[in-house]
Amino acid sequence: MENPLLEHRLNINRRRFLSRMGMGVGSVALGSLLMPDLFRGVGGDTAGLTPGIPDFAPKAKRVIYLFQNGAPSQLESFDYKPKLTDWFGQELPDSVRGGQRLTGMTANQSSFPLVGSFADFKQYGESGAWVSDLFPYTSKIVDDLCFVRSMHTEAINHDPALTFFQTGAQQGNRPSMGAWLSYGLGSENKNLPAFTVLLSRGIGNGQGVYSKLWTNGFLDSVHQGVQFSSGEDPVLYLKDPKGMSREERRAMLDNLAEMNHLAYDKFGDPEITAKVKQYEMAYRMQTAVPEIMDLSKEPDSVIKLYGPDCLVPGTYAANCLMARKLSESGVRFVQLYHQGWDQHDNLPYEIRHQAKDTDQASAALVTDLKQRGLLDETLVIWGGEFGRTNYSQGKLTKDNYGRDHHPRCFTIWMAGGGVKPGLVYGETDELGYNVAKDPVHIHDFQATVLHLLGLDHEKLIFKHLGRRFRLTDVHGHVVKDLIA
């Protein structure tokens, strides 16, 4: 049944627009830009955000970013350095350190004793990738993964490093990667946002995550990431107010939209129309979100694949399964943050638990997408904001040690979405302190991700305060060797 109030609002807007702007082709084009749904039928399949047009044929349609907040140690995961075991307790040579600045946590250390991994490493798959025994599930899918062992960044502390990875700048108030993709490509599903965020936490030192990491920055607010929580209301303020029926809510939103459009005619502020879109999205999400959150239709084989924790809301495993469902439903960018990887001390104990939290579910997500025929069009990314030092922070014993922040080299992996499977790219030196071959900077990584989604990072631009901004600032190049 059509809503007469909504039809009335749309007819008024058409008449107002055509009477004020005339019937020229330019006028019609301007109207469609200001209000994309102005000339559409009520409730049609194309209602909502207008999808963007890629610069060239994309290899990936969507991204699931498994961000390991706090920076997992590459030396206990995917970058095998037996030389460190041989040199246990010896001083980091000045010639290797090269005067690199230190954090305030180790700047006053008088000694920098080298320490190898307590975990055992083996090679797996046809690619021969080295993986520690902390990641047994990941070791089974290495031929689906593209390891980049030569990542590097300038940021040496968590806040600027996190912000740099997610927004392309170390300071705040810039659009996040998910917001840029929402702006550049639009939404695939009118009933769900283009950009969603899921949070979980392990047992380790939980570096904070905050909304500036999924902000829209200076882009329209419709591009901000929508956080899903593990509580009774996955998205806050989505339900109808008490005492208000669905029909009353619809009528209220129609009247509110009419007033907002009148305000837009008067003031011309694009945030006014953005608010209308957000209200409409919230209304449509009332039906879509409960279906997404419902795991009762997932077969036992899927629950077994992700592990029993996937049935516990708020866990990393539950969020990985949720990420698959959101991505499968057309969410353009799904961002997970798992806190607890900041092991400045007690690393052997804490990283073992962090790996157990994330290993099975991360591998399950890749396997699940592959089984469903979705991996080729979905780019999965796993990694943190920087690496860890090859020397011990604080007291070193045979059984215990810690590692400080290390921006000079670290490892991430990617899967699907047009990257080369079974590839190990880049090398670090024999002590795991510097990049020795094929360095990949944060901006290079960002440019490559955008390229896989069909976007030229030099053309994805938004003019703000007289300057043309982009995710990669004025840097970055596509690492073509990573692309299948």
Short mmCIF file of N, CA and C in Angstrom, two decimals, residues 139-298:
data_model
loop_
_atom_site.label_atom_id
_atom_site.label_comp_id
_atom_site.label_asym_id
_atom_site.label_seq_id
_atom_site.Cartn_x
_atom_site.Cartn_y
_atom_site.Cartn_z
N SER A 139 47.55 -21.28 9.17
CA SER A 139 48.55 -22.05 8.42
C SER A 139 47.90 -22.93 7.35
N LYS A 140 46.64 -23.31 7.54
CA LYS A 140 45.95 -24.18 6.59
C LYS A 140 45.46 -23.45 5.35
N ILE A 141 45.42 -22.12 5.39
CA ILE A 141 44.88 -21.37 4.25
C ILE A 141 45.92 -20.44 3.62
N VAL A 142 47.20 -20.69 3.88
CA VAL A 142 48.24 -19.76 3.40
C VAL A 142 48.21 -19.60 1.89
N ASP A 143 47.79 -20.62 1.16
CA ASP A 143 47.77 -20.49 -0.29
C ASP A 143 46.62 -19.63 -0.80
N ASP A 144 45.74 -19.22 0.11
CA ASP A 144 44.71 -18.24 -0.22
C ASP A 144 45.12 -16.82 0.19
N LEU A 145 46.25 -16.71 0.89
CA LEU A 145 46.64 -15.43 1.48
C LEU A 145 47.77 -14.76 0.71
N CYS A 146 47.81 -13.44 0.83
CA CYS A 146 48.91 -12.64 0.31
C CYS A 146 49.54 -11.94 1.51
N PHE A 147 50.72 -12.40 1.92
CA PHE A 147 51.42 -11.80 3.05
C PHE A 147 52.28 -10.63 2.57
N VAL A 148 52.19 -9.52 3.27
CA VAL A 148 53.07 -8.37 3.01
C VAL A 148 53.91 -8.18 4.26
N ARG A 149 55.20 -8.55 4.18
CA ARG A 149 56.08 -8.51 5.35
C ARG A 149 56.91 -7.24 5.43
N SER A 150 56.65 -6.30 4.52
CA SER A 150 57.50 -5.10 4.44
C SER A 150 56.70 -3.82 4.64
N MET A 151 55.62 -3.89 5.40
CA MET A 151 54.87 -2.69 5.72
C MET A 151 55.72 -1.77 6.60
N HIS A 152 55.54 -0.46 6.45
CA HIS A 152 56.22 0.49 7.33
C HIS A 152 55.42 1.77 7.42
N THR A 153 55.65 2.51 8.49
CA THR A 153 54.92 3.75 8.77
C THR A 153 55.82 4.71 9.53
N GLU A 154 55.42 5.98 9.61
CA GLU A 154 56.17 6.95 10.40
C GLU A 154 55.69 7.00 11.85
N ALA A 155 54.44 6.65 12.08
CA ALA A 155 53.83 6.81 13.40
C ALA A 155 54.38 5.75 14.36
N ILE A 156 54.71 6.19 15.58
CA ILE A 156 55.33 5.27 16.53
C ILE A 156 54.46 5.06 17.78
N ASN A 157 53.36 5.80 17.90
CA ASN A 157 52.44 5.61 19.01
C ASN A 157 51.05 5.26 18.48
N HIS A 158 50.25 4.64 19.35
CA HIS A 158 49.01 4.02 18.89
C HIS A 158 48.04 5.00 18.24
N ASP A 159 47.73 6.08 18.92
CA ASP A 159 46.70 6.98 18.40
C ASP A 159 47.02 7.50 17.00
N PRO A 160 48.20 8.10 16.78
CA PRO A 160 48.48 8.56 15.41
C PRO A 160 48.63 7.42 14.42
N ALA A 161 49.14 6.27 14.87
CA ALA A 161 49.32 5.14 13.95
C ALA A 161 47.98 4.57 13.51
N LEU A 162 47.06 4.38 14.47
CA LEU A 162 45.71 3.92 14.13
C LEU A 162 45.03 4.90 13.18
N THR A 163 45.11 6.18 13.52
CA THR A 163 44.45 7.20 12.72
C THR A 163 45.05 7.26 11.31
N PHE A 164 46.36 7.09 11.22
CA PHE A 164 47.06 7.11 9.93
C PHE A 164 46.58 5.97 9.03
N PHE A 165 46.49 4.77 9.59
CA PHE A 165 46.05 3.61 8.81
C PHE A 165 44.61 3.80 8.32
N GLN A 166 43.77 4.33 9.18
CA GLN A 166 42.35 4.39 8.85
C GLN A 166 41.96 5.63 8.04
N THR A 167 42.71 6.73 8.17
CA THR A 167 42.30 7.97 7.51
C THR A 167 43.35 8.57 6.58
N GLY A 168 44.57 8.05 6.60
CA GLY A 168 45.62 8.60 5.75
C GLY A 168 46.33 9.80 6.33
N ALA A 169 45.99 10.14 7.58
CA ALA A 169 46.64 11.26 8.26
C ALA A 169 46.77 10.92 9.73
N GLN A 170 47.83 11.44 10.37
CA GLN A 170 48.04 11.10 11.78
C GLN A 170 47.18 11.95 12.71
N GLN A 171 46.70 13.08 12.24
CA GLN A 171 45.78 13.87 13.04
C GLN A 171 44.34 13.46 12.73
N GLY A 172 43.41 13.88 13.55
CA GLY A 172 42.03 13.48 13.38
C GLY A 172 41.27 14.33 12.39
N ASN A 173 39.95 14.10 12.34
CA ASN A 173 39.01 14.89 11.53
C ASN A 173 39.19 14.71 10.03
N ARG A 174 39.76 13.57 9.62
CA ARG A 174 39.79 13.22 8.20
C ARG A 174 38.85 12.03 7.98
N PRO A 175 38.28 11.91 6.79
CA PRO A 175 37.41 10.76 6.52
C PRO A 175 38.18 9.45 6.61
N SER A 176 37.55 8.44 7.17
CA SER A 176 38.15 7.12 7.26
C SER A 176 38.05 6.40 5.92
N MET A 177 38.78 5.31 5.79
CA MET A 177 38.79 4.57 4.54
C MET A 177 37.39 4.11 4.14
N GLY A 178 36.62 3.62 5.12
CA GLY A 178 35.26 3.19 4.82
C GLY A 178 34.39 4.34 4.35
N ALA A 179 34.59 5.53 4.92
CA ALA A 179 33.82 6.70 4.49
C ALA A 179 34.19 7.09 3.06
N TRP A 180 35.48 7.02 2.74
CA TRP A 180 35.90 7.32 1.37
C TRP A 180 35.26 6.36 0.37
N LEU A 181 35.20 5.07 0.74
CA LEU A 181 34.59 4.10 -0.17
C LEU A 181 33.09 4.32 -0.30
N SER A 182 32.44 4.68 0.80
CA SER A 182 31.02 5.01 0.74
C SER A 182 30.80 6.22 -0.18
N TYR A 183 31.66 7.22 -0.05
CA TYR A 183 31.57 8.41 -0.89
C TYR A 183 31.85 8.09 -2.36
N GLY A 184 32.86 7.25 -2.59
CA GLY A 184 33.28 6.97 -3.96
C GLY A 184 32.42 5.97 -4.69
N LEU A 185 31.87 5.00 -3.96
CA LEU A 185 31.15 3.90 -4.60
C LEU A 185 29.68 3.80 -4.21
N GLY A 186 29.29 4.44 -3.10
CA GLY A 186 27.90 4.35 -2.68
C GLY A 186 27.57 3.02 -2.04
N SER A 187 26.30 2.77 -1.85
CA SER A 187 25.83 1.57 -1.16
C SER A 187 25.29 0.56 -2.14
N GLU A 188 25.44 -0.72 -1.82
CA GLU A 188 24.86 -1.79 -2.63
C GLU A 188 23.49 -2.21 -2.13
N ASN A 189 23.14 -1.82 -0.93
CA ASN A 189 21.88 -2.25 -0.32
C ASN A 189 21.21 -1.03 0.30
N LYS A 190 20.03 -0.70 -0.20
CA LYS A 190 19.34 0.50 0.29
C LYS A 190 18.89 0.37 1.74
N ASN A 191 18.87 -0.86 2.27
CA ASN A 191 18.38 -1.09 3.63
C ASN A 191 19.49 -1.18 4.67
N LEU A 192 20.74 -1.07 4.24
CA LEU A 192 21.88 -1.15 5.15
C LEU A 192 22.88 -0.07 4.80
N PRO A 193 23.62 0.43 5.78
CA PRO A 193 24.64 1.44 5.50
C PRO A 193 25.78 0.86 4.68
N ALA A 194 26.51 1.72 4.01
CA ALA A 194 27.65 1.27 3.21
C ALA A 194 28.85 0.92 4.07
N PHE A 195 28.88 1.38 5.31
CA PHE A 195 30.06 1.28 6.16
C PHE A 195 29.62 0.94 7.59
N THR A 196 30.05 -0.21 8.09
CA THR A 196 29.68 -0.64 9.44
C THR A 196 30.93 -0.98 10.26
N VAL A 197 30.80 -0.93 11.59
CA VAL A 197 31.91 -1.13 12.51
C VAL A 197 31.51 -2.12 13.60
N LEU A 198 32.42 -3.06 13.91
CA LEU A 198 32.21 -4.06 14.95
C LEU A 198 33.42 -4.06 15.88
N LEU A 199 33.20 -4.12 17.20
CA LEU A 199 34.27 -4.06 18.18
C LEU A 199 34.31 -5.32 19.03
N SER A 200 35.52 -5.77 19.37
CA SER A 200 35.71 -6.88 20.31
C SER A 200 36.99 -6.64 21.08
N ARG A 201 37.18 -7.42 22.15
CA ARG A 201 38.34 -7.19 23.00
C ARG A 201 38.87 -8.49 23.55
N GLY A 202 40.21 -8.64 23.51
CA GLY A 202 40.87 -9.81 24.08
C GLY A 202 41.29 -9.55 25.52
N ILE A 203 42.22 -10.39 26.01
CA ILE A 203 42.61 -10.29 27.42
C ILE A 203 43.75 -9.32 27.64
N GLY A 204 44.46 -8.95 26.58
CA GLY A 204 45.65 -8.13 26.72
C GLY A 204 45.33 -6.67 26.97
N ASN A 205 46.39 -5.85 26.91
CA ASN A 205 46.26 -4.41 27.12
C ASN A 205 45.41 -3.83 26.00
N GLY A 206 44.24 -3.36 26.34
CA GLY A 206 43.29 -2.91 25.33
C GLY A 206 43.45 -1.45 24.97
N GLN A 207 44.27 -1.16 23.96
CA GLN A 207 44.35 0.20 23.45
C GLN A 207 42.96 0.61 22.95
N GLY A 208 42.57 1.82 23.26
CA GLY A 208 41.22 2.25 22.95
C GLY A 208 40.98 2.44 21.46
N VAL A 209 39.74 2.27 21.08
CA VAL A 209 39.28 2.65 19.75
C VAL A 209 38.18 3.69 19.95
N TYR A 210 38.03 4.57 18.99
CA TYR A 210 37.17 5.72 19.18
C TYR A 210 36.56 6.11 17.84
N SER A 211 35.48 6.84 17.92
CA SER A 211 34.66 7.07 16.73
C SER A 211 35.39 7.85 15.64
N LYS A 212 36.46 8.56 15.98
CA LYS A 212 37.17 9.29 14.92
C LYS A 212 37.80 8.32 13.91
N LEU A 213 37.95 7.05 14.28
CA LEU A 213 38.52 6.07 13.36
C LEU A 213 37.52 5.65 12.29
N TRP A 214 36.23 5.88 12.51
CA TRP A 214 35.24 5.57 11.48
C TRP A 214 34.40 6.81 11.15
N THR A 215 35.03 7.98 11.29
CA THR A 215 34.32 9.22 11.04
C THR A 215 34.18 9.50 9.55
N ASN A 216 33.20 10.32 9.23
CA ASN A 216 33.03 10.82 7.86
C ASN A 216 33.91 12.05 7.62
N GLY A 217 34.48 12.63 8.71
CA GLY A 217 35.31 13.81 8.54
C GLY A 217 34.54 14.95 7.90
N PHE A 218 35.07 15.48 6.79
CA PHE A 218 34.41 16.59 6.11
C PHE A 218 33.45 16.11 5.02
N LEU A 219 33.32 14.79 4.84
CA LEU A 219 32.31 14.27 3.91
C LEU A 219 30.92 14.35 4.56
N ASP A 220 29.88 14.20 3.76
CA ASP A 220 28.53 14.19 4.31
C ASP A 220 28.40 13.11 5.37
N SER A 221 27.60 13.38 6.38
CA SER A 221 27.49 12.47 7.52
C SER A 221 26.91 11.10 7.16
N VAL A 222 26.28 10.97 5.99
CA VAL A 222 25.75 9.67 5.58
C VAL A 222 26.87 8.65 5.36
N HIS A 223 28.11 9.15 5.25
CA HIS A 223 29.25 8.25 4.99
C HIS A 223 29.94 7.79 6.26
N GLN A 224 29.49 8.23 7.42
CA GLN A 224 30.10 7.79 8.67
C GLN A 224 29.79 6.32 8.93
N GLY A 225 30.75 5.60 9.54
CA GLY A 225 30.53 4.21 9.88
C GLY A 225 29.45 4.06 10.94
N VAL A 226 28.61 3.05 10.78
CA VAL A 226 27.55 2.76 11.75
C VAL A 226 28.03 1.62 12.64
N GLN A 227 28.15 1.89 13.94
CA GLN A 227 28.64 0.87 14.87
C GLN A 227 27.54 -0.09 15.27
N PHE A 228 27.83 -1.38 15.16
CA PHE A 228 26.95 -2.43 15.65
C PHE A 228 27.49 -2.91 16.99
N SER A 229 26.64 -2.98 17.99
CA SER A 229 27.07 -3.43 19.31
C SER A 229 26.54 -4.83 19.58
N SER A 230 27.01 -5.40 20.70
CA SER A 230 26.59 -6.76 21.07
C SER A 230 25.42 -6.74 22.05
N GLY A 231 24.89 -5.56 22.35
CA GLY A 231 23.80 -5.46 23.30
C GLY A 231 22.45 -5.82 22.71
N GLU A 232 21.42 -5.54 23.48
CA GLU A 232 20.05 -5.86 23.05
C GLU A 232 19.67 -5.07 21.81
N ASP A 233 20.18 -3.83 21.70
CA ASP A 233 19.95 -3.01 20.52
C ASP A 233 21.26 -2.88 19.75
N PRO A 234 21.45 -3.66 18.68
CA PRO A 234 22.72 -3.63 17.94
C PRO A 234 23.06 -2.24 17.41
N VAL A 235 22.05 -1.51 16.99
CA VAL A 235 22.25 -0.12 16.55
C VAL A 235 21.38 0.76 17.42
N LEU A 236 22.00 1.69 18.13
CA LEU A 236 21.26 2.52 19.08
C LEU A 236 20.24 3.40 18.39
N TYR A 237 19.12 3.61 19.08
CA TYR A 237 18.07 4.54 18.65
C TYR A 237 17.41 4.12 17.33
N LEU A 238 17.44 2.82 17.03
CA LEU A 238 16.85 2.34 15.80
C LEU A 238 15.37 2.02 15.97
N LYS A 239 14.99 1.57 17.15
CA LYS A 239 13.61 1.17 17.38
C LYS A 239 12.68 2.37 17.43
N ASP A 240 11.40 2.12 17.14
CA ASP A 240 10.40 3.16 17.28
C ASP A 240 10.24 3.53 18.75
N PRO A 241 10.01 4.81 19.04
CA PRO A 241 9.76 5.20 20.43
C PRO A 241 8.55 4.46 21.00
N LYS A 242 8.55 4.26 22.29
CA LYS A 242 7.43 3.59 22.94
C LYS A 242 6.13 4.35 22.68
N GLY A 243 5.09 3.60 22.36
CA GLY A 243 3.80 4.20 22.11
C GLY A 243 3.59 4.68 20.70
N MET A 244 4.61 4.53 19.84
CA MET A 244 4.48 4.98 18.45
C MET A 244 4.42 3.76 17.54
N SER A 245 3.40 3.69 16.71
CA SER A 245 3.26 2.57 15.77
C SER A 245 4.15 2.79 14.56
N ARG A 246 4.31 1.74 13.76
CA ARG A 246 5.12 1.82 12.55
C ARG A 246 4.54 2.86 11.59
N GLU A 247 3.22 2.89 11.48
CA GLU A 247 2.56 3.84 10.58
C GLU A 247 2.76 5.27 11.06
N GLU A 248 2.68 5.47 12.38
CA GLU A 248 2.90 6.81 12.93
C GLU A 248 4.34 7.26 12.71
N ARG A 249 5.28 6.32 12.84
CA ARG A 249 6.69 6.65 12.60
C ARG A 249 6.89 7.06 11.14
N ARG A 250 6.23 6.34 10.22
CA ARG A 250 6.35 6.66 8.81
C ARG A 250 5.81 8.06 8.51
N ALA A 251 4.65 8.36 9.10
CA ALA A 251 4.05 9.68 8.88
C ALA A 251 4.92 10.78 9.47
N MET A 252 5.50 10.52 10.66
CA MET A 252 6.36 11.50 11.28
C MET A 252 7.59 11.78 10.42
N LEU A 253 8.20 10.73 9.88
CA LEU A 253 9.38 10.91 9.04
C LEU A 253 9.04 11.65 7.75
N ASP A 254 7.86 11.38 7.19
CA ASP A 254 7.45 12.08 5.97
C ASP A 254 7.29 13.57 6.24
N ASN A 255 6.64 13.92 7.35
CA ASN A 255 6.46 15.32 7.68
C ASN A 255 7.79 15.99 8.00
N LEU A 256 8.68 15.25 8.71
CA LEU A 256 9.99 15.79 9.03
C LEU A 256 10.80 16.04 7.76
N ALA A 257 10.71 15.11 6.80
CA ALA A 257 11.41 15.27 5.54
C ALA A 257 10.92 16.50 4.79
N GLU A 258 9.59 16.71 4.82
CA GLU A 258 9.04 17.88 4.15
C GLU A 258 9.59 19.17 4.76
N MET A 259 9.65 19.23 6.08
CA MET A 259 10.19 20.43 6.74
C MET A 259 11.67 20.61 6.44
N ASN A 260 12.41 19.50 6.40
CA ASN A 260 13.84 19.58 6.08
C ASN A 260 14.08 20.05 4.66
N HIS A 261 13.23 19.61 3.73
CA HIS A 261 13.40 20.05 2.35
C HIS A 261 13.07 21.53 2.21
N LEU A 262 12.09 22.01 2.99
CA LEU A 262 11.81 23.44 3.00
C LEU A 262 13.02 24.21 3.53
N ALA A 263 13.63 23.66 4.57
CA ALA A 263 14.82 24.30 5.13
C ALA A 263 15.96 24.29 4.13
N TYR A 264 16.08 23.19 3.37
CA TYR A 264 17.14 23.12 2.37
C TYR A 264 16.93 24.18 1.29
N ASP A 265 15.67 24.35 0.87
CA ASP A 265 15.38 25.37 -0.14
C ASP A 265 15.81 26.75 0.34
N LYS A 266 15.72 26.98 1.64
CA LYS A 266 16.01 28.29 2.20
C LYS A 266 17.50 28.48 2.45
N PHE A 267 18.17 27.44 2.99
CA PHE A 267 19.56 27.61 3.43
C PHE A 267 20.58 26.91 2.53
N GLY A 268 20.16 25.86 1.82
CA GLY A 268 21.07 25.18 0.91
C GLY A 268 22.15 24.36 1.57
N ASP A 269 21.99 24.01 2.85
CA ASP A 269 22.99 23.22 3.57
C ASP A 269 22.84 21.75 3.21
N PRO A 270 23.85 21.10 2.60
CA PRO A 270 23.71 19.69 2.21
C PRO A 270 23.51 18.76 3.39
N GLU A 271 23.91 19.17 4.60
CA GLU A 271 23.71 18.31 5.76
C GLU A 271 22.22 18.14 6.08
N ILE A 272 21.39 19.05 5.60
CA ILE A 272 19.95 18.91 5.81
C ILE A 272 19.43 17.70 5.04
N THR A 273 19.80 17.58 3.78
CA THR A 273 19.36 16.41 3.01
C THR A 273 20.04 15.14 3.52
N ALA A 274 21.27 15.29 4.05
CA ALA A 274 21.94 14.12 4.63
C ALA A 274 21.16 13.58 5.82
N LYS A 275 20.60 14.47 6.62
CA LYS A 275 19.80 14.03 7.77
C LYS A 275 18.56 13.28 7.31
N VAL A 276 17.93 13.74 6.24
CA VAL A 276 16.77 13.04 5.71
C VAL A 276 17.14 11.62 5.32
N LYS A 277 18.28 11.49 4.64
CA LYS A 277 18.74 10.16 4.23
C LYS A 277 19.01 9.27 5.44
N GLN A 278 19.58 9.86 6.49
CA GLN A 278 19.88 9.06 7.69
C GLN A 278 18.60 8.60 8.38
N TYR A 279 17.61 9.46 8.46
CA TYR A 279 16.33 9.06 9.05
C TYR A 279 15.71 7.91 8.25
N GLU A 280 15.77 8.04 6.94
CA GLU A 280 15.18 6.99 6.09
C GLU A 280 15.95 5.68 6.21
N MET A 281 17.29 5.78 6.29
CA MET A 281 18.09 4.58 6.45
C MET A 281 17.77 3.89 7.77
N ALA A 282 17.65 4.65 8.84
CA ALA A 282 17.30 4.08 10.14
C ALA A 282 15.96 3.36 10.09
N TYR A 283 15.01 3.94 9.38
CA TYR A 283 13.68 3.33 9.26
C TYR A 283 13.77 1.99 8.53
N ARG A 284 14.54 1.95 7.44
CA ARG A 284 14.66 0.71 6.67
C ARG A 284 15.48 -0.34 7.42
N MET A 285 16.46 0.12 8.22
CA MET A 285 17.29 -0.81 8.97
C MET A 285 16.51 -1.55 10.06
N GLN A 286 15.36 -1.03 10.45
CA GLN A 286 14.56 -1.69 11.48
C GLN A 286 14.18 -3.11 11.06
N THR A 287 14.04 -3.31 9.78
CA THR A 287 13.72 -4.65 9.27
C THR A 287 14.97 -5.44 8.94
N ALA A 288 15.98 -4.78 8.35
CA ALA A 288 17.17 -5.46 7.87
C ALA A 288 18.08 -5.94 8.99
N VAL A 289 18.26 -5.13 10.05
CA VAL A 289 19.23 -5.46 11.10
C VAL A 289 18.86 -6.71 11.88
N PRO A 290 17.61 -6.87 12.34
CA PRO A 290 17.27 -8.10 13.06
C PRO A 290 17.54 -9.37 12.24
N GLU A 291 17.31 -9.29 10.95
CA GLU A 291 17.58 -10.45 10.09
C GLU A 291 19.07 -10.75 10.02
N ILE A 292 19.88 -9.69 9.94
CA ILE A 292 21.33 -9.86 9.90
C ILE A 292 21.83 -10.48 11.21
N MET A 293 21.28 -10.05 12.33
CA MET A 293 21.75 -10.49 13.65
C MET A 293 21.28 -11.91 13.99
N ASP A 294 20.31 -12.41 13.27
CA ASP A 294 19.75 -13.73 13.56
C ASP A 294 20.67 -14.83 13.03
N LEU A 295 21.20 -15.65 13.93
CA LEU A 295 22.10 -16.75 13.53
C LEU A 295 21.39 -18.10 13.47
N SER A 296 20.09 -18.11 13.71
CA SER A 296 19.36 -19.38 13.80
C SER A 296 19.34 -20.13 12.48
N LYS A 297 19.51 -19.41 11.37
CA LYS A 297 19.48 -20.07 10.06
C LYS A 297 20.86 -20.53 9.60
N GLU A 298 21.88 -20.22 10.38
CA GLU A 298 23.23 -20.67 10.00
C GLU A 298 23.36 -22.16 10.28
#
